[in-house]
């Protein structure tokens, strides 16, 4: 009888149409503008780095899951997202084995050693980048300017391979805001164009996948703190990897807090560390390490920022 | 417009179009009804009739001396064919009275007007409500008389009436407010007098503008009743969220509305109260939404308690396609059925036959990606991912620390989870484990 085929499972019987693979796909869509600008500025080499990064991330995931006799889940897009993010934070000058190794580390170590999707305490793309930077510091800091001979850089030929942050830190030269904003400056493939990153970020916010909370606190803290240290806040917001870091790395679901207050503290912590590293650290850029350090605090933040449950009477109240 | 609401919750597709504009129709008289003697929160009733007896409409056929219970009445006249254990919603076997209808619908002599609000005392009204077997018609089926008497040391100052009907597909309350606004206000007035309060708020979600209008008009001449427009958001009709949205008062964890001076009732319940006072008619029928894409002709039916849901489906033209699930109640909190051979009870707000496009039927769960969407959706501001994780690992003490017991099982977290985690199922498991351990300790 027909009734035999009725499915009996418990409520809720409805499910939101938005599933995890779709969110991952939306993240890829959101990264298209930044990728396109990177390719526009840095040409074929940038495209190749992106393709190799994504391909090796997917291959690594498939090989590991096959080897461990686990179901292969490359069509949840999460490996592709990690590979793409990694490529976007690499200099466009790197040889192609760099994104390959970076993706192998990101997926093989940062993700699967910890148990795969949902288990990794650190952002895989940033771990990949950090390992590459520590292993091949020269290759990882070889920058190019997409526009040769910007008029305001005349006479500083020797420095044309520095990023705006390095230029400021080492020589006190401030790249104009317009160049910083549009992104025709030296930097990682996907990090230089602010409008492209914002466009993607707004897409994710519109789709309901991320909120302004972490990026807002992150960027706000960088602005306030750099001003307190007598720096130009707008410059610090526009330069370097802050935008892509705040909107695409610090909002990574898996490695960041889930509670509202935890997310706020996470953003503030990222901002503080970024400014500290930029101003007082050995690197001109601090976003990557700031986020990785804060990733380590996620479990603690989640634990101690539990929301006040409905109807909970505060102790002492 | 600044709509009143609460924090958290989700926007689910409401899918109410198929029945929202159709007037309530009286369902066909069923050939037989199976009336469970336990269709409310509290103690089951003992049968007051035996097989072979002839019963009349409105005749009491079950009651119990227990403090928390609600008597049960015959919904049709005819012969008691059997008394025994029959399948009820959720696969439970419940002692029930089966009556074969004689088609006459002869009224019991007990069914007669009980007087007016003005000349009845609050205690009289509470007594009439108990006698009529009235329970919350929103689905929880908590005996209404019991709610109306505050425990010693507490008192009510406000009646909150739930007309939000936030479950998808269901439109029975919507239609009741549209078609019987004066009965709703009459019932509200009676409930106000019984509870000893002089103000009442009727909350309706803003997706029912016609009901808001109808109720505003009906309430305009009645002092103390105010219609409040609520944001359309699930679970707006949950007791705690409703009181928060309307009055800004937060019912304490583990507490009841009375702890903040409030008594909550549903609009359907108010109409049942009006019928009990004005006609002396006990609760023997209710409006049920029959809907879902598998139903040929979805509608709202006024149904005798005890009618098999299969009869209702048939009356709505049967299935147009094979349903994946048949649900009693709404899709967020309702119960999936093994069989359509279960009766409508006082708490049955809807019968849904949903296709596999409407409900998720396969288990496609993926690892939790910690997206935090469940945290944002939880109207109780819990952390569903952590509760369920601890429950799945058997660490129930930790689940309790994460406030598993505060979960109202609204399903918002399970709905929103993009990884399709069985969150509510795991939390339910945690709750029952925690309660079992508590009982053991005592
Ligand atoms: S909604 Fe699902 S995937 Fe997201 S945090 Fe909650 S349980 Fe995890
Ligand atoms: S944890 Fe409970 S109360 Fe919170 S959303 Fe899930 S089912 Fe609703």
mmCIF file of C-alpha atoms in Angstrom, chain A residues 3 5-21 23 76 117-118 208-209 253-254 256-260 298 302 306-312, chain B residues 240 250-253 322 324-325 327 331-332 334 337-340 358-359 361 367-371 373 380-381 401-403 406 411 414-415 418-421 425 428:
data_model
loop_
_atom_site.group_PDB
_atom_site.id
_atom_site.type_symbol
_atom_site.label_atom_id
_atom_site.label_comp_id
_atom_site.label_asym_id
_atom_site.label_seq_id
_atom_site.Cartn_x
_atom_site.Cartn_y
_atom_site.Cartn_z
ATOM 1 C CA UNK A 3 1.039 4.134 3.211
ATOM 2 C CA UNK A 5 6.073 4.250 1.808
ATOM 3 C CA UNK A 6 5.389 7.180 4.100
ATOM 4 C CA UNK A 7 8.579 8.485 5.581
ATOM 5 C CA UNK A 8 8.580 8.944 9.308
ATOM 6 C CA UNK A 9 11.294 11.168 10.650
ATOM 7 C CA UNK A 10 11.196 13.850 13.238
ATOM 8 C CA UNK A 11 10.606 17.570 12.813
ATOM 9 C CA UNK A 12 11.520 19.988 11.376
ATOM 10 C CA UNK A 13 10.336 18.551 8.089
ATOM 11 C CA UNK A 14 11.480 21.584 6.151
ATOM 12 C CA UNK A 15 15.043 22.443 5.272
ATOM 13 C CA UNK A 16 16.395 25.708 4.040
ATOM 14 C CA UNK A 17 17.355 25.432 0.367
ATOM 15 C CA UNK A 18 20.805 26.805 1.119
ATOM 16 C CA UNK A 19 23.217 23.931 1.632
ATOM 17 C CA UNK A 20 26.910 24.014 2.439
ATOM 18 C CA UNK A 21 28.174 23.285 -1.099
ATOM 19 C CA UNK A 23 27.656 28.492 0.236
ATOM 20 C CA UNK A 76 31.351 20.375 -1.826
ATOM 21 C CA UNK A 117 35.832 19.733 6.584
ATOM 22 C CA UNK A 118 34.705 21.514 9.696
ATOM 23 C CA UNK A 208 23.254 35.887 4.169
ATOM 24 C CA UNK A 209 26.501 33.931 4.413
ATOM 25 C CA UNK A 253 33.306 29.649 9.198
ATOM 26 C CA UNK A 254 35.343 26.780 10.413
ATOM 27 C CA UNK A 256 36.371 31.561 13.600
ATOM 28 C CA UNK A 257 33.906 31.899 16.498
ATOM 29 C CA UNK A 258 30.174 31.270 16.113
ATOM 30 C CA UNK A 259 28.896 33.451 18.956
ATOM 31 C CA UNK A 260 28.141 37.129 18.297
ATOM 32 C CA UNK A 298 38.459 30.558 18.641
ATOM 33 C CA UNK A 302 33.302 30.434 21.811
ATOM 34 C CA UNK A 306 28.019 32.137 25.214
ATOM 35 C CA UNK A 307 25.013 34.384 24.573
ATOM 36 C CA UNK A 308 22.708 35.123 27.461
ATOM 37 C CA UNK A 309 20.036 32.530 26.871
ATOM 38 C CA UNK A 310 16.421 33.618 26.621
ATOM 39 C CA UNK A 311 14.992 34.118 30.078
ATOM 40 C CA UNK A 312 18.347 33.749 31.777
ATOM 41 C CA UNK B 240 7.956 32.876 25.088
ATOM 42 C CA UNK B 250 11.089 37.674 29.102
ATOM 43 C CA UNK B 251 9.681 34.539 30.652
ATOM 44 C CA UNK B 252 12.452 33.211 32.877
ATOM 45 C CA UNK B 253 14.285 30.062 31.926
ATOM 46 C CA UNK B 322 2.279 10.098 -3.786
ATOM 47 C CA UNK B 324 6.644 11.471 0.924
ATOM 48 C CA UNK B 325 5.373 12.463 4.333
ATOM 49 C CA UNK B 327 2.301 15.223 8.907
ATOM 50 C CA UNK B 331 6.097 21.142 8.988
ATOM 51 C CA UNK B 332 8.358 22.751 11.589
ATOM 52 C CA UNK B 334 4.483 18.531 13.480
ATOM 53 C CA UNK B 337 2.681 9.648 10.477
ATOM 54 C CA UNK B 338 3.078 5.984 9.621
ATOM 55 C CA UNK B 339 -0.513 5.739 8.615
ATOM 56 C CA UNK B 340 -3.504 7.888 7.699
ATOM 57 C CA UNK B 358 8.588 19.968 -0.286
ATOM 58 C CA UNK B 359 10.286 18.011 2.464
ATOM 59 C CA UNK B 361 13.537 12.997 2.611
ATOM 60 C CA UNK B 367 29.997 17.807 8.752
ATOM 61 C CA UNK B 368 29.180 20.980 10.688
ATOM 62 C CA UNK B 369 31.098 23.848 9.112
ATOM 63 C CA UNK B 370 30.543 26.100 12.137
ATOM 64 C CA UNK B 371 28.763 28.659 10.014
ATOM 65 C CA UNK B 373 23.582 30.082 11.217
ATOM 66 C CA UNK B 380 16.215 30.879 22.763
ATOM 67 C CA UNK B 381 19.730 32.126 21.983
ATOM 68 C CA UNK B 401 25.564 22.976 30.573
ATOM 69 C CA UNK B 402 24.869 24.299 27.110
ATOM 70 C CA UNK B 403 21.251 24.728 28.230
ATOM 71 C CA UNK B 406 15.813 25.502 27.332
ATOM 72 C CA UNK B 411 13.198 23.478 14.595
ATOM 73 C CA UNK B 414 17.524 22.335 11.897
ATOM 74 C CA UNK B 415 15.778 24.293 9.176
ATOM 75 C CA UNK B 418 23.300 24.243 5.504
ATOM 76 C CA UNK B 419 25.052 21.032 6.451
ATOM 77 C CA UNK B 420 21.708 19.409 7.200
ATOM 78 C CA UNK B 421 22.755 18.375 10.682
ATOM 79 C CA UNK B 425 16.875 15.271 16.925
ATOM 80 C CA UNK B 428 15.716 16.097 21.880
#
